[in-house]
Amino acid sequence: MHMADALIAPAVAATMFAASGITTAYSMKEVKQENDPRKIPTMGVMSAFVFATQMINFTIPGTGSSGHLCGGLLLSIMLGPYAGFLSMVSVLLIQCLLFADGGLLALGANIWNMAFYGCFVGYLLIYRPITKKKLNNTRIMAASILGSVISLQLGAFSVTIQTLLSGITALSFGQFLALMQPIHLAIGAVEGLITGAVIIFVYNTRPEILKTETLKARMSFKQVIAILGVSVVIIGGGLSLVASGNPDGLEWSIEKVTGSTEIEAQKEYSSAVDTAAAIQEKTALLPDYAFRDSESPAGTSFSGVAGAFIVAGLTIGLSLLFKLFRKKGKTT
């Protein structure tokens, strides 16, 4: 669901940067108050996990489309909504700057569409109430699917509203909406199944990570983190090679309306789009998750593993900074 810069006007982009920026600042304030020593490695490995799984586009049968995990709900269940949101910001920032996945001008919108709804709607309003009184495998799976579906529906609707407000005349609002919502219904259901499977694994091995101790831990914390870490390498370095080549839900919807997966930027703000593209051209060392001017699969594997480590490093670095600031705050 990563929006390209041509889909958003500068005024709408600035509004979405402000909304996402305020949410990021508030989340940083909340995370700084936390004091869970296991949160830092969990944030690192789970943000890397979401980065790697986003490289695997799965085919939506009978449509010619594909989808991938958003990850906001998964991260929020594992880390809480504020740490989950910050982890999603790290993932989307690295994807944008290093891999040119999603426009730089559209980054604020992408953070809002892909992180906000999953972390603060899918988790707080859907998942947590369903699992609060009684936690078991069935409830986890049901809450994950419902939370994912609703989060994706809100994200898809948000994209159509942002393009409407941006005056994207190539996209008929009614047609675009009628394509975006149902295709993301299917993508949300698959995301819910993946999210539920990961959470059930954690619930049955180290339930205290989910702030519950109704079950006895079957593995050590290090073992669980190690298994998730190995999964990151396998997914990012190996399974990413067999990702679906079909356009994702957003590109597929655009193609159905316009005949192409890409559209030209509106003339009145083409200079802003060109400037953003020029910046990304310099920062994107592995554009489209590949070596420059190469179609070697080694570039995809390298991108999957390197990107996951960079995202994990960024998330862990931010967590350590929060910890340092918290200590300084206590000593002053």
Tab-separated table of N, CA, C and O in Angstrom, residues 126-216:
chain	number	residue	atom	x	y	z
A	126	ILE	N	-9.767	-3.205	18.541
A	126	ILE	CA	-10.256	-4.511	18.077
A	126	ILE	C	-9.586	-5.657	18.836
A	126	ILE	O	-10.249	-6.431	19.523
A	127	TYR	N	-8.285	-5.769	18.699
A	127	TYR	CA	-7.582	-6.939	19.246
A	127	TYR	C	-7.656	-7.001	20.775
A	127	TYR	O	-8.027	-8.034	21.353
A	128	ARG	N	-7.306	-5.911	21.424
A	128	ARG	CA	-7.212	-5.945	22.888
A	128	ARG	C	-8.544	-6.221	23.580
A	128	ARG	O	-8.590	-7.042	24.508
A	129	PRO	N	-9.652	-5.569	23.167
A	129	PRO	CA	-10.927	-5.904	23.822
A	129	PRO	C	-11.330	-7.369	23.652
A	129	PRO	O	-11.877	-7.972	24.573
A	130	ILE	N	-11.055	-7.943	22.489
A	130	ILE	CA	-11.450	-9.333	22.244
A	130	ILE	C	-10.644	-10.307	23.100
A	130	ILE	O	-11.166	-11.318	23.580
A	131	THR	N	-9.373	-10.005	23.321
A	131	THR	CA	-8.492	-10.939	24.032
A	131	THR	C	-8.297	-10.573	25.504
A	131	THR	O	-7.593	-11.289	26.224
A	132	LYS	N	-8.889	-9.471	25.952
A	132	LYS	CA	-8.607	-8.975	27.311
A	132	LYS	C	-9.087	-9.928	28.393
A	132	LYS	O	-8.377	-10.197	29.363
A	133	LYS	N	-10.304	-10.454	28.266
A	133	LYS	CA	-10.866	-11.291	29.327
A	133	LYS	C	-10.323	-12.719	29.296
A	133	LYS	O	-10.100	-13.338	30.320
A	134	LYS	N	-10.141	-13.234	28.112
A	134	LYS	CA	-9.676	-14.613	27.988
A	134	LYS	C	-8.773	-14.739	26.769
A	134	LYS	O	-9.181	-14.384	25.662
A	135	LEU	N	-7.581	-15.254	27.010
A	135	LEU	CA	-6.622	-15.384	25.903
A	135	LEU	C	-6.411	-16.849	25.582
A	135	LEU	O	-6.036	-17.649	26.447
A	136	ASN	N	-6.681	-17.237	24.371
A	136	ASN	CA	-6.370	-18.588	23.901
A	136	ASN	C	-6.134	-18.514	22.390
A	136	ASN	O	-6.286	-17.451	21.778
A	137	ASN	N	-5.751	-19.642	21.826
A	137	ASN	CA	-5.387	-19.633	20.407
A	137	ASN	C	-6.532	-19.166	19.510
A	137	ASN	O	-6.319	-18.428	18.541
A	138	THR	N	-7.744	-19.602	19.813
A	138	THR	CA	-8.894	-19.236	18.980
A	138	THR	C	-9.154	-17.740	19.030
A	138	THR	O	-9.370	-17.097	17.987
A	139	ARG	N	-9.138	-17.169	20.233
A	139	ARG	CA	-9.370	-15.730	20.360
A	139	ARG	C	-8.260	-14.919	19.692
A	139	ARG	O	-8.507	-13.891	19.086
A	140	ILE	N	-7.020	-15.386	19.836
A	140	ILE	CA	-5.896	-14.680	19.204
A	140	ILE	C	-6.095	-14.638	17.690
A	140	ILE	O	-5.956	-13.583	17.055
A	141	MET	N	-6.435	-15.791	17.106
A	141	MET	CA	-6.598	-15.826	15.650
A	141	MET	C	-7.788	-14.972	15.197
A	141	MET	O	-7.686	-14.203	14.232
A	142	ALA	N	-8.915	-15.085	15.902
A	142	ALA	CA	-10.099	-14.314	15.521
A	142	ALA	C	-9.838	-12.814	15.632
A	142	ALA	O	-10.188	-12.025	14.731
A	143	ALA	N	-9.197	-12.398	16.738
A	143	ALA	CA	-8.914	-10.976	16.940
A	143	ALA	C	-7.890	-10.465	15.924
A	143	ALA	O	-7.985	-9.319	15.453
A	144	SER	N	-6.930	-11.304	15.572
A	144	SER	CA	-5.907	-10.901	14.587
A	144	SER	C	-6.528	-10.684	13.214
A	144	SER	O	-6.216	-9.702	12.525
A	145	ILE	N	-7.407	-11.598	12.807
A	145	ILE	CA	-8.031	-11.465	11.488
A	145	ILE	C	-8.943	-10.240	11.447
A	145	ILE	O	-8.866	-9.420	10.514
A	146	LEU	N	-9.782	-10.074	12.471
A	146	LEU	CA	-10.700	-8.935	12.486
A	146	LEU	C	-9.938	-7.607	12.569
A	146	LEU	O	-10.246	-6.653	11.854
A	147	GLY	N	-8.920	-7.570	13.433
A	147	GLY	CA	-8.119	-6.347	13.560
A	147	GLY	C	-7.392	-6.001	12.276
A	147	GLY	O	-7.315	-4.826	11.879
A	148	SER	N	-6.847	-7.011	11.604
A	148	SER	CA	-6.125	-6.774	10.349
A	148	SER	C	-7.067	-6.303	9.247
A	148	SER	O	-6.750	-5.357	8.511
A	149	VAL	N	-8.209	-6.961	9.134
A	149	VAL	CA	-9.157	-6.598	8.077
A	149	VAL	C	-9.626	-5.147	8.242
A	149	VAL	O	-9.623	-4.363	7.281
A	150	ILE	N	-9.999	-4.781	9.453
A	150	ILE	CA	-10.484	-3.408	9.686
A	150	ILE	C	-9.361	-2.387	9.481
A	150	ILE	O	-9.572	-1.322	8.888
A	151	SER	N	-8.159	-2.702	9.942
A	151	SER	CA	-7.022	-1.786	9.744
A	151	SER	C	-6.745	-1.567	8.267
A	151	SER	O	-6.517	-0.433	7.820
A	152	LEU	N	-6.745	-2.644	7.502
A	152	LEU	CA	-6.478	-2.532	6.059
A	152	LEU	C	-7.593	-1.783	5.340
A	152	LEU	O	-7.340	-1.000	4.409
A	153	GLN	N	-8.845	-2.006	5.774
A	153	GLN	CA	-9.957	-1.283	5.158
A	153	GLN	C	-9.819	0.218	5.407
A	153	GLN	O	-10.038	1.033	4.502
A	154	LEU	N	-9.447	0.590	6.624
A	154	LEU	CA	-9.269	2.012	6.935
A	154	LEU	C	-8.085	2.594	6.166
A	154	LEU	O	-8.153	3.725	5.672
A	155	GLY	N	-7.007	1.821	6.072
A	155	GLY	CA	-5.848	2.294	5.321
A	155	GLY	C	-6.170	2.500	3.848
A	155	GLY	O	-5.780	3.499	3.250
A	156	ALA	N	-6.900	1.542	3.257
A	156	ALA	CA	-7.272	1.653	1.843
A	156	ALA	C	-8.211	2.839	1.617
A	156	ALA	O	-8.066	3.594	0.636
A	157	PHE	N	-9.151	3.024	2.529
A	157	PHE	CA	-10.068	4.169	2.415
A	157	PHE	C	-9.300	5.484	2.548
A	157	PHE	O	-9.568	6.455	1.831
A	158	SER	N	-8.333	5.498	3.449
A	158	SER	CA	-7.517	6.693	3.659
A	158	SER	C	-6.751	7.059	2.378
A	158	SER	O	-6.642	8.242	2.026
A	159	VAL	N	-6.240	6.050	1.678
A	159	VAL	CA	-5.516	6.307	0.424
A	159	VAL	C	-6.445	6.977	-0.600
A	159	VAL	O	-6.072	7.958	-1.253
A	160	THR	N	-7.661	6.462	-0.724
A	160	THR	CA	-8.588	7.031	-1.715
A	160	THR	C	-8.970	8.468	-1.355
A	160	THR	O	-9.108	9.315	-2.241
A	161	ILE	N	-9.142	8.743	-0.062
A	161	ILE	CA	-9.463	10.113	0.372
A	161	ILE	C	-8.293	11.049	0.082
A	161	ILE	O	-8.474	12.194	-0.381
A	162	GLN	N	-7.072	10.573	0.348
A	162	GLN	CA	-5.885	11.419	0.117
A	162	GLN	C	-5.717	11.737	-1.373
A	162	GLN	O	-5.328	12.853	-1.732
A	163	THR	N	-6.000	10.766	-2.234
A	163	THR	CA	-5.896	11.048	-3.679
A	163	THR	C	-7.023	11.968	-4.128
A	163	THR	O	-6.830	12.812	-5.011
A	164	LEU	N	-8.195	11.816	-3.527
A	164	LEU	CA	-9.315	12.709	-3.866
A	164	LEU	C	-8.982	14.151	-3.476
A	164	LEU	O	-9.158	15.084	-4.284
A	165	LEU	N	-8.491	14.345	-2.244
A	165	LEU	CA	-8.136	15.685	-1.768
A	165	LEU	C	-6.966	16.272	-2.555
A	165	LEU	O	-6.818	17.493	-2.647
A	166	SER	N	-6.150	15.397	-3.118
A	166	SER	CA	-4.999	15.845	-3.918
A	166	SER	C	-5.400	16.204	-5.342
A	166	SER	O	-4.555	16.677	-6.122
A	167	GLY	N	-6.650	15.936	-5.696
A	167	GLY	CA	-7.122	16.284	-7.036
A	167	GLY	C	-6.531	15.424	-8.128
A	167	GLY	O	-6.233	15.925	-9.221
A	168	ILE	N	-6.343	14.144	-7.840
A	168	ILE	CA	-5.774	13.227	-8.839
A	168	ILE	C	-6.884	12.891	-9.837
A	168	ILE	O	-7.666	11.949	-9.635
A	169	THR	N	-6.954	13.650	-10.904
A	169	THR	CA	-8.075	13.520	-11.838
A	169	THR	C	-8.046	12.216	-12.626
A	169	THR	O	-9.078	11.780	-13.142
A	170	ALA	N	-6.878	11.584	-12.714
A	170	ALA	CA	-6.793	10.315	-13.452
A	170	ALA	C	-7.528	9.195	-12.733
A	170	ALA	O	-7.856	8.174	-13.345
A	171	LEU	N	-7.764	9.387	-11.427
A	171	LEU	CA	-8.427	8.347	-10.629
A	171	LEU	C	-9.852	8.788	-10.283
A	171	LEU	O	-10.045	9.728	-9.510
A	172	SER	N	-10.816	8.119	-10.859
A	172	SER	CA	-12.206	8.353	-10.484
A	172	SER	C	-12.416	7.847	-9.064
A	172	SER	O	-12.160	6.679	-8.767
A	173	PHE	N	-12.876	8.718	-8.156
A	173	PHE	CA	-12.983	8.345	-6.740
A	173	PHE	C	-13.859	7.103	-6.550
A	173	PHE	O	-13.494	6.177	-5.831
A	174	GLY	N	-15.031	7.073	-7.210
A	174	GLY	CA	-15.945	5.943	-7.041
A	174	GLY	C	-15.331	4.641	-7.523
A	174	GLY	O	-15.399	3.614	-6.835
A	175	GLN	N	-14.742	4.668	-8.712
A	175	GLN	CA	-14.107	3.463	-9.262
A	175	GLN	C	-12.942	2.997	-8.387
A	175	GLN	O	-12.799	1.810	-8.085
A	176	PHE	N	-12.114	3.967	-8.010
A	176	PHE	CA	-10.929	3.662	-7.205
A	176	PHE	C	-11.337	3.049	-5.870
A	176	PHE	O	-10.777	2.040	-5.426
A	177	LEU	N	-12.333	3.643	-5.226
A	177	LEU	CA	-12.813	3.134	-3.941
A	177	LEU	C	-13.386	1.722	-4.087
A	177	LEU	O	-13.126	0.841	-3.248
A	178	ALA	N	-14.139	1.500	-5.152
A	178	ALA	CA	-14.786	0.199	-5.369
A	178	ALA	C	-13.770	-0.913	-5.627
A	178	ALA	O	-14.082	-2.097	-5.444
A	179	LEU	N	-12.577	-0.559	-6.050
A	179	LEU	CA	-11.516	-1.554	-6.267
A	179	LEU	C	-10.640	-1.714	-5.025
A	179	LEU	O	-10.246	-2.830	-4.666
A	180	MET	N	-10.314	-0.591	-4.385
A	180	MET	CA	-9.395	-0.619	-3.242
A	180	MET	C	-9.954	-1.391	-2.047
A	180	MET	O	-9.230	-2.147	-1.392
A	181	GLN	N	-11.242	-1.193	-1.738
A	181	GLN	CA	-11.770	-1.806	-0.517
A	181	GLN	C	-11.820	-3.324	-0.602
A	181	GLN	O	-11.307	-3.999	0.284
A	182	PRO	N	-12.416	-3.916	-1.651
A	182	PRO	CA	-12.487	-5.390	-1.667
A	182	PRO	C	-11.139	-6.082	-1.808
A	182	PRO	O	-10.929	-7.144	-1.204
A	183	ILE	N	-10.215	-5.498	-2.566
A	183	ILE	CA	-8.922	-6.172	-2.722
A	183	ILE	C	-8.159	-6.151	-1.387
A	183	ILE	O	-7.447	-7.112	-1.052
A	184	HIS	N	-8.331	-5.084	-0.607
A	184	HIS	CA	-7.658	-5.036	0.688
A	184	HIS	C	-8.413	-5.809	1.761
A	184	HIS	O	-7.870	-6.049	2.845
A	185	LEU	N	-9.636	-6.211	1.455
A	185	LEU	CA	-10.344	-7.136	2.348
A	185	LEU	C	-9.640	-8.490	2.322
A	185	LEU	O	-9.384	-9.110	3.361
A	186	ALA	N	-9.307	-8.936	1.112
A	186	ALA	CA	-8.604	-10.216	0.975
A	186	ALA	C	-7.196	-10.136	1.567
A	186	ALA	O	-6.750	-11.048	2.274
A	187	ILE	N	-6.503	-9.030	1.285
A	187	ILE	CA	-5.133	-8.867	1.813
A	187	ILE	C	-5.166	-8.825	3.338
A	187	ILE	O	-4.324	-9.423	4.016
A	188	GLY	N	-6.158	-8.128	3.901
A	188	GLY	CA	-6.276	-8.037	5.360
A	188	GLY	C	-6.523	-9.393	5.998
A	188	GLY	O	-5.999	-9.684	7.078
A	189	ALA	N	-7.324	-10.236	5.339
A	189	ALA	CA	-7.596	-11.567	5.884
A	189	ALA	C	-6.317	-12.400	5.946
A	189	ALA	O	-6.061	-13.099	6.946
A	190	VAL	N	-5.501	-12.338	4.884
A	190	VAL	CA	-4.233	-13.088	4.884
A	190	VAL	C	-3.293	-12.525	5.946
A	190	VAL	O	-2.630	-13.271	6.672
A	191	GLU	N	-3.239	-11.187	6.041
A	191	GLU	CA	-2.389	-10.580	7.084
A	191	GLU	C	-2.827	-11.044	8.472
A	191	GLU	O	-1.999	-11.316	9.341
A	192	GLY	N	-4.141	-11.155	8.667
A	192	GLY	CA	-4.650	-11.618	9.957
A	192	GLY	C	-4.199	-13.030	10.267
A	192	GLY	O	-3.841	-13.346	11.415
A	193	LEU	N	-4.196	-13.904	9.263
A	193	LEU	CA	-3.753	-15.283	9.470
A	193	LEU	C	-2.265	-15.331	9.845
A	193	LEU	O	-1.865	-16.082	10.749
A	194	ILE	N	-1.451	-14.537	9.141
A	194	ILE	CA	-0.009	-14.503	9.447
A	194	ILE	C	0.226	-13.947	10.847
A	194	ILE	O	0.991	-14.497	11.644
A	195	THR	N	-0.450	-12.846	11.147
A	195	THR	CA	-0.300	-12.219	12.468
A	195	THR	C	-0.722	-13.190	13.570
A	195	THR	O	-0.014	-13.361	14.571
A	196	GLY	N	-1.872	-13.839	13.375
A	196	GLY	CA	-2.350	-14.783	14.380
A	196	GLY	C	-1.382	-15.932	14.587
A	196	GLY	O	-1.145	-16.363	15.728
A	197	ALA	N	-0.795	-16.441	13.501
A	197	ALA	CA	0.142	-17.564	13.613
A	197	ALA	C	1.375	-17.174	14.429
A	197	ALA	O	1.835	-17.950	15.289
A	198	VAL	N	1.925	-15.974	14.177
A	198	VAL	CA	3.110	-15.528	14.921
A	198	VAL	C	2.768	-15.324	16.397
A	198	VAL	O	3.513	-15.753	17.289
A	199	ILE	N	1.636	-14.697	16.663
A	199	ILE	CA	1.264	-14.426	18.057
A	199	ILE	C	0.962	-15.719	18.815
A	199	ILE	O	1.319	-15.862	19.991
A	200	ILE	N	0.334	-16.687	18.152
A	200	ILE	CA	0.064	-17.971	18.807
A	200	ILE	C	1.383	-18.675	19.155
A	200	ILE	O	1.512	-19.283	20.222
A	201	PHE	N	2.375	-18.575	18.271
A	201	PHE	CA	3.693	-19.146	18.571
A	201	PHE	C	4.282	-18.505	19.823
A	201	PHE	O	4.756	-19.202	20.736
A	202	VAL	N	4.239	-17.195	19.898
A	202	VAL	CA	4.799	-16.492	21.061
A	202	VAL	C	3.988	-16.812	22.312
A	202	VAL	O	4.549	-17.053	23.393
A	203	TYR	N	2.672	-16.854	22.192
A	203	TYR	CA	1.787	-17.144	23.340
A	203	TYR	C	2.082	-18.526	23.924
A	203	TYR	O	2.058	-18.716	25.146
A	204	ASN	N	2.403	-19.475	23.066
A	204	ASN	CA	2.630	-20.840	23.537
A	204	ASN	C	4.071	-21.112	23.943
A	204	ASN	O	4.375	-22.207	24.435
A	205	THR	N	4.972	-20.170	23.702
A	205	THR	CA	6.371	-20.372	24.066
A	205	THR	C	6.833	-19.412	25.174
A	205	THR	O	7.421	-19.830	26.162
A	206	ARG	N	6.575	-18.119	25.011
A	206	ARG	CA	6.923	-17.130	26.046
A	206	ARG	C	5.747	-16.182	26.232
A	206	ARG	O	5.763	-15.030	25.793
A	207	PRO	N	4.683	-16.639	26.898
A	207	PRO	CA	3.464	-15.828	27.025
A	207	PRO	C	3.666	-14.493	27.722
A	207	PRO	O	2.889	-13.562	27.511
A	208	GLU	N	4.717	-14.364	28.548
A	208	GLU	CA	4.890	-13.101	29.265
A	208	GLU	C	5.264	-11.956	28.322
A	208	GLU	O	5.093	-10.783	28.661
A	209	ILE	N	5.758	-12.291	27.121
A	209	ILE	CA	6.043	-11.223	26.137
A	209	ILE	C	4.750	-10.501	25.772
A	209	ILE	O	4.736	-9.306	25.492
A	210	LEU	N	3.637	-11.242	25.813
A	210	LEU	CA	2.333	-10.652	25.500
A	210	LEU	C	1.647	-10.130	26.754
A	210	LEU	O	0.440	-9.872	26.750
A	211	LYS	N	2.419	-9.959	27.819
A	211	LYS	CA	1.891	-9.461	29.094
A	211	LYS	C	0.845	-10.404	29.672
A	211	LYS	O	-0.137	-9.990	30.263
A	212	THR	N	1.031	-11.698	29.467
A	212	THR	CA	0.150	-12.683	30.070
A	212	THR	C	0.990	-13.872	30.509
A	212	THR	O	1.980	-14.209	29.879
A	213	GLU	N	0.615	-14.483	31.598
A	213	GLU	CA	1.370	-15.638	32.103
A	213	GLU	C	0.421	-16.786	32.404
A	213	GLU	O	0.604	-17.540	33.350
A	214	THR	N	-0.624	-16.905	31.578
A	214	THR	CA	-1.596	-17.980	31.798
A	214	THR	C	-1.023	-19.328	31.420
A	214	THR	O	-1.523	-20.361	31.843
A	215	LEU	N	-0.001	-19.338	30.574
A	215	LEU	CA	0.656	-20.582	30.199
A	215	LEU	C	2.077	-20.585	30.729
A	215	LEU	O	2.681	-19.537	30.950
A	216	LYS	N	2.610	-21.799	30.917
A	216	LYS	CA	4.001	-21.919	31.334
A	216	LYS	C	4.912	-21.766	30.120
A	216	LYS	O	4.632	-22.326	29.061
